[in-house]
Coordinates of C-alpha atoms in Angstrom, one line a residue:
Chain A
M555 CA 102.5 74.1 86.3
R556 CA 104.7 77.2 86.0
L557 CA 106.7 78.2 89.1
T558 CA 109.2 80.9 89.6
E559 CA 112.9 80.0 90.1
Q560 CA 112.5 80.9 93.8
Q561 CA 109.5 78.6 94.1
C562 CA 111.4 75.8 92.5
R563 CA 114.2 76.3 95.0
D564 CA 111.8 76.4 97.9
R565 CA 110.1 73.3 96.7
A566 CA 113.4 71.4 96.5
A567 CA 114.2 72.5 100.1
F568 CA 110.8 71.5 101.4
R569 CA 111.1 68.0 99.8
S570 CA 114.6 67.5 101.1
F571 CA 113.5 68.4 104.7
V572 CA 110.5 66.0 104.4
A573 CA 112.6 63.2 103.0
K574 CA 115.1 63.4 105.9
E575 CA 113.0 64.5 108.8
I576 CA 109.4 63.4 108.2
T577 CA 108.8 60.5 105.8
P578 CA 111.1 58.0 107.5
H579 CA 109.2 58.5 110.8
A580 CA 105.6 58.9 109.7
D581 CA 104.5 55.3 110.4
Q582 CA 106.0 55.3 113.9
W583 CA 104.3 58.6 114.7
D584 CA 101.1 57.1 113.4
E585 CA 101.6 54.1 115.7
I586 CA 102.3 56.1 118.9
Q587 CA 99.7 58.8 117.9
E588 CA 102.1 61.6 118.6
L589 CA 104.4 64.1 116.9
P590 CA 107.8 64.7 118.6
P591 CA 108.5 68.2 119.9
A592 CA 111.8 68.1 117.9
L593 CA 109.7 68.0 114.7
V594 CA 107.8 71.1 115.7
A595 CA 111.2 72.8 116.5
G596 CA 112.4 71.7 113.0
L597 CA 109.4 73.2 111.3
A598 CA 109.8 76.4 113.2
A599 CA 113.6 76.6 112.6
R600 CA 113.0 76.6 108.8
G601 CA 110.3 79.3 109.0
Y602 CA 107.5 76.9 108.1
L603 CA 105.4 77.7 111.1
G604 CA 105.7 81.4 110.2
A605 CA 104.7 80.8 106.6
L606 CA 101.7 83.1 106.7
V607 CA 103.1 85.5 109.3
P608 CA 104.1 88.8 107.6
T609 CA 107.8 89.5 107.6
R610 CA 107.4 92.6 109.7
Y611 CA 106.3 90.4 112.6
G612 CA 109.2 87.9 112.1
G613 CA 107.4 85.5 109.7
T614 CA 108.4 84.1 106.4
G615 CA 105.5 85.9 104.6
M616 CA 105.2 83.2 101.9
D617 CA 103.1 83.7 98.8
A618 CA 100.1 81.4 98.5
V619 CA 101.7 79.2 95.8
T620 CA 104.8 78.6 97.9
F621 CA 102.7 77.9 100.9
G622 CA 100.9 75.3 98.8
L623 CA 104.1 73.7 97.7
L624 CA 105.1 73.4 101.4
N625 CA 101.8 71.6 102.2
E626 CA 102.3 69.3 99.2
A627 CA 105.8 68.4 100.4
I628 CA 104.7 67.7 104.0
G629 CA 101.5 66.0 102.9
Y630 CA 103.7 63.6 100.9
G631 CA 105.5 62.6 104.1
C632 CA 102.9 62.7 106.9
S633 CA 99.3 64.0 106.9
S634 CA 99.4 64.4 110.7
T635 CA 102.3 66.8 110.4
R636 CA 100.5 68.6 107.6
S637 CA 97.4 68.9 109.8
L638 CA 99.5 70.7 112.4
L639 CA 100.8 73.1 109.8
T640 CA 97.3 73.6 108.6
V641 CA 95.7 74.6 111.9
H642 CA 98.7 76.7 112.9
A643 CA 98.5 78.6 109.6
M644 CA 94.8 79.1 110.1
V645 CA 95.5 80.7 113.5
T646 CA 98.3 82.9 112.3
H647 CA 96.2 84.0 109.3
A648 CA 93.2 84.8 111.5
I649 CA 95.3 86.9 113.8
A650 CA 97.3 88.6 111.0
R651 CA 94.1 89.3 109.0
W652 CA 91.6 90.2 111.7
G653 CA 93.6 90.9 114.8
N654 CA 94.2 94.5 115.9
E655 CA 97.8 95.9 116.0
A656 CA 98.3 95.1 119.7
Q657 CA 97.3 91.4 119.1
R658 CA 99.5 91.1 116.0
E659 CA 102.5 92.5 117.9
A660 CA 101.9 90.4 120.9
L661 CA 101.2 87.1 119.2
L662 CA 102.6 86.8 115.7
P663 CA 106.3 86.9 116.5
G664 CA 105.9 83.9 118.9
L665 CA 103.7 82.0 116.4
A666 CA 106.4 82.6 113.7
T667 CA 109.2 81.2 115.8
G668 CA 107.2 78.3 117.1
D669 CA 107.4 79.6 120.7
L670 CA 103.7 79.5 120.4
V671 CA 101.8 76.9 118.4
G672 CA 98.2 77.6 117.6
A673 CA 95.1 75.5 117.2
F674 CA 91.7 76.3 115.7
A675 CA 88.7 75.5 118.0
L676 CA 85.5 75.7 116.0
T677 CA 84.1 72.2 115.9
E678 CA 81.8 71.0 118.6
P679 CA 79.9 67.7 119.3
G680 CA 76.9 69.2 117.5
A681 CA 78.6 71.6 115.2
G682 CA 80.7 70.2 112.4
S683 CA 79.8 71.1 108.8
D684 CA 77.0 73.3 110.3
A685 CA 79.4 75.7 111.9
G686 CA 76.6 78.1 112.7
A687 CA 75.3 75.6 115.2
V688 CA 78.0 76.3 117.7
L689 CA 76.6 76.3 121.3
T690 CA 79.7 77.5 123.2
N691 CA 78.6 80.7 124.8
A692 CA 80.4 83.9 125.7
D693 CA 79.1 86.3 128.2
L694 CA 80.4 89.8 128.7
V695 CA 81.8 90.2 132.2
P696 CA 84.0 92.9 133.8
G697 CA 87.4 92.8 132.1
G698 CA 86.5 90.4 129.3
Y699 CA 84.3 87.5 128.4
R700 CA 83.3 84.2 130.2
L701 CA 83.2 81.2 127.9
T702 CA 81.3 78.0 128.5
G703 CA 81.0 75.0 126.2
T704 CA 82.8 72.0 124.6
K705 CA 85.1 71.9 121.5
R706 CA 85.9 68.5 120.1
W707 CA 88.3 67.0 117.6
I708 CA 90.7 70.0 117.9
T709 CA 93.8 69.2 115.9
Y710 CA 97.0 69.6 118.0
G711 CA 94.9 70.6 120.9
Q712 CA 97.0 68.3 123.2
R713 CA 100.0 70.6 122.8
A714 CA 98.9 73.9 121.4
D715 CA 99.8 77.0 123.4
L716 CA 96.8 79.1 122.2
F717 CA 93.5 78.6 120.6
V718 CA 91.3 80.6 118.3
V719 CA 87.9 79.7 119.9
F720 CA 84.5 80.5 118.5
A721 CA 81.5 81.2 120.8
R722 CA 78.1 82.7 120.6
C723 CA 78.2 86.2 122.0
A724 CA 75.2 88.6 122.0
G725 CA 73.6 86.3 119.5
G726 CA 76.4 86.2 116.9
L727 CA 79.4 83.9 116.5
T728 CA 82.5 85.6 117.8
A729 CA 86.2 84.7 117.8
F730 CA 88.5 84.8 120.8
V731 CA 92.2 84.0 121.3
L732 CA 92.5 81.8 124.4
D733 CA 95.7 80.8 126.2
R734 CA 96.3 77.2 127.1
D735 CA 96.7 78.0 130.8
S736 CA 93.5 79.9 131.1
D737 CA 91.4 79.2 134.2
G738 CA 88.4 77.1 133.4
L739 CA 90.0 75.3 130.4
D740 CA 90.3 71.6 130.7
I741 CA 92.0 69.7 127.8
Q742 CA 91.5 66.0 127.2
P743 CA 93.3 64.0 124.6
I744 CA 91.4 62.1 121.9
T745 CA 93.0 58.9 120.6
G746 CA 92.2 56.0 118.4
M747 CA 91.0 58.0 115.4
L748 CA 90.9 56.3 112.0
G749 CA 93.4 58.5 110.3
T750 CA 95.9 61.4 110.9
R751 CA 96.4 59.6 114.2
A752 CA 99.4 61.6 115.2
S753 CA 97.6 64.9 114.9
M754 CA 97.0 64.9 118.6
L755 CA 93.4 65.8 118.7
A756 CA 91.8 67.1 121.9
E757 CA 88.6 68.0 123.5
L758 CA 88.5 71.4 125.1
R759 CA 86.1 71.8 128.0
L760 CA 85.4 75.4 128.9
R761 CA 83.7 76.0 132.2
D762 CA 83.4 79.7 133.1
C763 CA 86.7 80.2 131.2
T764 CA 87.6 83.9 131.3
V765 CA 89.1 85.6 128.3
P766 CA 90.5 89.2 128.6
G767 CA 88.6 91.8 126.5
G768 CA 91.8 92.4 124.6
R769 CA 91.6 88.8 123.2
L770 CA 88.4 89.4 121.2
L771 CA 89.4 88.7 117.6
G772 CA 87.7 90.9 115.0
R773 CA 84.3 92.2 116.1
V774 CA 81.4 90.7 118.0
G775 CA 79.2 88.8 115.6
F776 CA 81.8 88.5 112.8
G777 CA 83.4 85.3 114.0
L778 CA 81.9 83.2 111.2
A779 CA 81.6 85.7 108.3
A780 CA 85.1 87.1 108.6
V781 CA 87.4 85.2 110.9
A782 CA 86.3 81.6 110.4
A783 CA 85.5 82.0 106.7
S784 CA 88.9 83.3 105.8
A785 CA 90.7 80.9 108.1
L786 CA 88.8 77.9 106.8
D787 CA 89.7 79.0 103.3
V788 CA 93.4 78.8 104.3
G789 CA 92.7 75.5 105.9
R790 CA 90.9 74.1 102.8
Y791 CA 93.7 75.3 100.6
S792 CA 96.3 73.7 102.9
V793 CA 94.4 70.4 103.0
A794 CA 93.9 70.4 99.2
W795 CA 97.7 70.7 98.6
G796 CA 98.3 68.1 101.3
C797 CA 96.1 65.8 99.3
V798 CA 98.3 66.4 96.3
G799 CA 101.2 65.2 98.4
L800 CA 99.3 62.2 99.6
L801 CA 98.4 61.4 96.0
A802 CA 102.0 61.6 95.0
A803 CA 103.0 59.3 97.8
C804 CA 100.3 56.8 96.6
L805 CA 101.7 56.9 93.1
D806 CA 105.3 56.4 94.3
V807 CA 104.4 53.4 96.4
S808 CA 102.2 51.9 93.7
L809 CA 104.7 52.3 90.9
R810 CA 107.6 50.8 92.9
H811 CA 105.5 47.8 94.1
A812 CA 104.0 47.2 90.6
D813 CA 107.5 47.3 89.2
E814 CA 109.1 44.8 91.7
R815 CA 106.3 42.4 92.3
V816 CA 105.9 39.5 89.9
Q817 CA 102.7 37.5 89.5
F818 CA 101.7 35.1 86.7
G819 CA 105.3 35.2 85.5
R820 CA 105.5 39.0 84.9
A821 CA 105.7 42.2 86.8
V822 CA 102.4 43.5 88.2
R823 CA 103.0 46.7 86.1
E824 CA 102.4 44.6 83.0
H825 CA 98.9 43.7 83.9
Q826 CA 96.4 46.0 82.2
L827 CA 93.9 46.3 85.0
V828 CA 96.8 47.5 87.3
Q829 CA 97.8 49.9 84.6
R830 CA 94.3 51.4 84.7
M831 CA 94.7 52.2 88.4
L832 CA 98.2 53.6 87.8
A833 CA 97.0 55.8 84.9
N834 CA 94.0 57.2 87.0
M835 CA 96.4 57.9 89.9
A836 CA 98.9 59.7 87.7
T837 CA 96.2 61.7 85.9
S838 CA 94.5 62.6 89.2
L839 CA 97.8 63.8 90.7
E840 CA 98.4 66.2 87.8
A841 CA 94.9 67.5 87.7
A842 CA 94.8 68.0 91.5
R843 CA 98.1 69.8 91.4
L844 CA 96.9 72.1 88.7
L845 CA 93.7 73.0 90.5
C846 CA 95.6 73.8 93.6
H847 CA 98.1 75.9 91.7
H848 CA 95.2 77.8 90.0
A849 CA 93.6 78.5 93.4
G850 CA 96.9 79.7 94.8
C851 CA 97.6 82.0 91.8
L852 CA 94.2 83.6 92.4
K853 CA 95.0 84.1 96.1
D854 CA 98.2 85.8 95.2
L855 CA 96.2 88.1 92.9
G856 CA 93.6 88.8 95.7
D857 CA 90.9 87.5 93.3
P858 CA 87.6 86.6 95.1
T859 CA 87.1 83.7 92.8
T860 CA 89.9 81.9 94.7
V861 CA 87.2 80.9 97.2
T862 CA 85.4 78.7 94.7
A863 CA 88.6 77.6 93.1
T864 CA 89.8 76.4 96.5
W865 CA 86.6 74.5 97.1
T866 CA 87.0 72.9 93.7
A867 CA 90.6 72.0 94.3
K868 CA 89.9 70.5 97.8
Y869 CA 86.9 68.6 96.5
F870 CA 88.8 67.1 93.6
A871 CA 92.0 66.5 95.4
S872 CA 90.5 64.8 98.5
C873 CA 88.2 62.5 96.5
A874 CA 91.1 61.6 94.2
A875 CA 93.4 61.0 97.1
F876 CA 91.0 58.6 98.7
R877 CA 90.4 56.7 95.4
S878 CA 94.1 56.6 94.8
A879 CA 94.9 55.4 98.3
A880 CA 92.3 52.6 98.0
D881 CA 93.9 51.6 94.7
T882 CA 97.3 51.7 96.2
V883 CA 96.2 49.2 98.9
Q884 CA 94.6 47.1 96.1
I885 CA 97.8 47.1 94.1
L886 CA 99.9 46.1 97.1
G887 CA 97.5 43.5 98.4
A888 CA 98.3 42.0 101.7
T889 CA 101.6 43.9 101.8
G890 CA 99.8 47.2 101.9
C891 CA 97.4 46.0 104.6
G892 CA 100.1 45.1 107.0
A893 CA 100.7 47.0 110.2
G894 CA 103.1 49.8 109.8
H895 CA 103.0 49.8 106.0
P896 CA 102.6 53.3 104.5
A897 CA 99.9 52.2 102.2
Q898 CA 97.4 51.5 104.9
R899 CA 98.3 54.8 106.7
L900 CA 97.7 56.7 103.4
L901 CA 94.3 55.1 103.0
R902 CA 93.3 55.9 106.6
D903 CA 94.6 59.4 106.3
A904 CA 92.9 60.0 102.9
K905 CA 89.5 59.2 104.3
I906 CA 90.0 62.0 106.8
M907 CA 90.7 64.4 104.0
E908 CA 87.2 63.8 102.7
I909 CA 85.7 65.0 106.0
I910 CA 87.8 67.9 107.2
E911 CA 87.6 71.5 106.1
G912 CA 84.3 70.9 104.3
S913 CA 83.0 67.4 103.8
T914 CA 82.7 66.0 100.3
Q915 CA 78.9 66.5 100.5
L916 CA 79.1 70.1 101.7
Q917 CA 81.5 70.8 98.8
Q918 CA 79.2 69.3 96.3
T919 CA 76.3 71.4 97.5
Y920 CA 78.4 74.6 97.5
L921 CA 80.0 73.8 94.0
A922 CA 76.5 73.2 92.5
Q923 CA 75.4 76.6 93.8
A924 CA 78.6 78.2 92.5
A925 CA 77.9 76.7 89.1
Y926 CA 74.5 78.4 89.0
Q927 CA 76.1 81.7 90.1
A928 CA 78.8 81.4 87.3
Y929 CA 76.1 80.9 84.7
R930 CA 73.9 83.5 86.3
L931 CA 70.9 81.2 86.4
Chain B
M1165 CA 71.4 125.9 96.7
G1166 CA 71.2 122.1 96.6
V1167 CA 70.7 122.2 92.8
L1168 CA 73.7 124.5 92.4
R1169 CA 75.9 122.2 94.5
T1170 CA 75.2 119.1 92.4
H1171 CA 76.3 120.9 89.3
T1172 CA 79.8 121.9 90.5
P1173 CA 82.6 120.0 88.7
R1174 CA 83.8 118.5 92.0
N1175 CA 80.4 117.1 92.9
Q1176 CA 79.9 115.8 89.4
E1177 CA 83.3 114.0 89.7
R1178 CA 82.3 112.5 93.0
S1179 CA 79.0 111.4 91.7
G1180 CA 80.8 109.7 88.8
V1181 CA 83.1 107.9 91.2
V1182 CA 80.2 106.6 93.3
D1183 CA 78.3 105.5 90.2
A1184 CA 81.4 103.6 89.0
I1185 CA 81.8 101.9 92.4
K1186 CA 78.2 100.9 92.3
A1187 CA 78.4 99.6 88.7
S1188 CA 81.4 97.4 89.3
T1189 CA 79.9 96.1 92.6
R1190 CA 76.6 95.4 90.8
R1191 CA 78.5 93.3 88.2
F1192 CA 80.1 91.3 91.0
L1193 CA 76.8 90.8 92.8
G1194 CA 75.2 89.7 89.6
G1195 CA 76.6 86.2 90.3
F1196 CA 74.7 86.1 93.6
F1197 CA 71.5 88.2 93.1
R1198 CA 69.1 88.7 90.2
Q1199 CA 69.8 92.2 88.9
A1200 CA 66.2 93.2 88.9
D1201 CA 66.1 92.5 92.7
L1202 CA 69.0 94.7 93.5
A1203 CA 68.3 98.4 93.9
D1204 CA 70.9 100.7 95.2
D1205 CA 69.4 100.6 98.6
T1206 CA 68.4 96.9 98.7
D1207 CA 69.4 95.4 102.0
M1208 CA 71.3 92.2 101.0
F1209 CA 71.5 91.0 104.5
A1210 CA 67.7 91.1 104.8
S1211 CA 67.4 88.8 101.8
G1212 CA 68.3 85.8 103.8
F1213 CA 70.7 84.7 101.0
V1214 CA 73.9 86.0 102.6
N1215 CA 76.2 83.4 104.2
S1216 CA 79.8 83.5 105.4
L1217 CA 81.2 82.5 102.0
F1218 CA 79.4 85.3 100.3
A1219 CA 80.6 87.7 102.9
M1220 CA 84.2 86.6 102.4
Q1221 CA 84.0 86.9 98.7
L1222 CA 82.4 90.4 99.0
I1223 CA 85.3 91.6 101.2
L1224 CA 87.9 90.1 98.8
F1225 CA 86.1 91.8 95.9
V1226 CA 86.0 95.2 97.6
E1227 CA 89.7 95.0 98.5
A1228 CA 90.9 93.9 95.1
E1229 CA 88.6 96.1 93.0
F1230 CA 89.0 99.3 94.9
A1231 CA 92.5 98.8 96.3
I1232 CA 91.6 99.3 99.9
Q1233 CA 92.2 97.1 103.0
V1234 CA 89.2 96.1 105.0
E1235 CA 90.3 96.2 108.7
D1236 CA 88.9 94.6 111.8
T1237 CA 87.4 98.0 112.7
D1238 CA 85.6 98.1 109.4
L1239 CA 83.6 94.9 110.2
E1240 CA 80.2 96.6 110.5
L1241 CA 77.1 95.3 108.6
D1242 CA 76.3 98.9 107.7
N1243 CA 79.4 99.1 105.6
F1244 CA 78.3 96.2 103.3
R1245 CA 74.5 96.2 103.5
S1246 CA 73.7 97.6 100.1
L1247 CA 75.2 99.2 97.0
D1248 CA 74.8 102.6 98.5
A1249 CA 76.5 101.4 101.7
I1250 CA 79.4 99.9 99.9
A1251 CA 79.9 103.0 97.8
R1252 CA 79.9 105.1 101.0
F1253 CA 82.4 102.8 102.7
V1254 CA 84.8 102.7 99.7
T1255 CA 84.7 106.4 99.2
A1256 CA 85.4 107.0 102.9
K1257 CA 88.3 104.5 102.9
R1258 CA 89.8 106.1 99.9
A1259 CA 89.6 109.5 101.4
A1260 CA 91.3 108.2 104.6
A1261 CA 94.0 106.6 102.5
D1262 CA 94.6 109.8 100.6
A1263 CA 94.9 111.7 103.8
C1264 CA 97.4 109.2 105.1
D1265 CA 99.4 109.5 101.8
A1266 CA 99.4 113.3 102.2
E1267 CA 100.9 112.9 105.6
G1268 CA 103.3 110.3 104.5
Q1269 CA 101.9 107.6 106.8
P1270 CA 101.5 103.9 105.8
D1271 CA 97.8 103.1 105.4
A1272 CA 97.9 99.3 105.5
A1273 CA 99.8 96.6 107.3
D1274 CA 102.3 94.4 105.6
R1275 CA 100.2 91.3 104.7
T1276 CA 100.8 87.9 103.2
T1277 CA 98.7 87.1 100.1
V1278 CA 96.7 84.1 101.3
S1279 CA 93.2 85.5 101.4

């Protein structure tokens, strides 16, 4: 993987920050199911929350590959923190890409500094992979729109300051930017999830919740085709790189344990069946990283094939991360199953990666179609 | 008069540009539609094939291939419905960009590169 000198410097800075501020605390955050506000402030202070905010609005304006490296570094330390970065980046991207100038000027500077943290509210009890099945409704009323419906499993919904919400309006899916303190918005925390337990999920209950007309994002009816599609591409890309980080963490934990642990009179690393798992893990890590880098390079070129490349990268990286996390627990045995051990957190978090931003099965369906398109059959 | 107009050098040049836009767009669409099914005025959205991922790739293609920026105000089905519509849209965007350049105004916002 070829990086520029600047990208190498940035990667070193990302890894240093994660090693000091994130990795040592990830198991505790997983236990209490919460990310501390100081962490969010730290991410903001380093410009990470403004990664996709253009520089003219106070953001870092990272290129796609650098943004990927940031997600890998954070994904190594804590998938819950990476989830926060993912949804915040989706929101900033949606506003930067499809907002009007007034919306960009009003919202992007705050999102860049962390004064505002965003969350992405698409999923509903009956609309997950089938995003078109959204039932939340938006009616045109004097001065704006009135939203009614329920959004569930909204990452960082417990703390986010604003939400990009999708609702059916005049028959088409439409995106709105909703403030946390809006009348008619009730936010309930969701706890006890299998993985990414510190990502502070919430359910949003919208009852006659009024959004000003100036908070319509994009155009009526283009919420899915434009706003959600491009934001989910960013999310998928972020998750794919996060899986690379998770894979790297699995390999680190596995290599160290297999080196230190002695069974049958020799280090576990000497046992060939363990070597098989380590070899698969190391190979998967390299392959996943290369697929993500390829997708990022295409993004930086504005090449439309980045869409399929990102699906490919996310599909491979998430499946490989789960396999590798399962093997990590297998190599560590009872030690890895213990409460508070990183190995069991990695396994629980890896399963979530196979579900979010396009389930494994949805990706398989899409990638099979894409293969026919590539071969023009 | 109509015949005379189509033979002026300027109109010939314009026609060549439109044909080139359609040709490159047709090549891109070849991955999604069978060529025989795609006339210049075929309504792609009426085919039932179009989904959000196709729409996103089409927007990315139009931006990269023709060096224009699709803005929120450009989000109209009629801008992307057919080869004819795309050619009209691209031509109009280029003309608007040329006019901005002539007046020394920026024609696109500073953007990050994540699509």
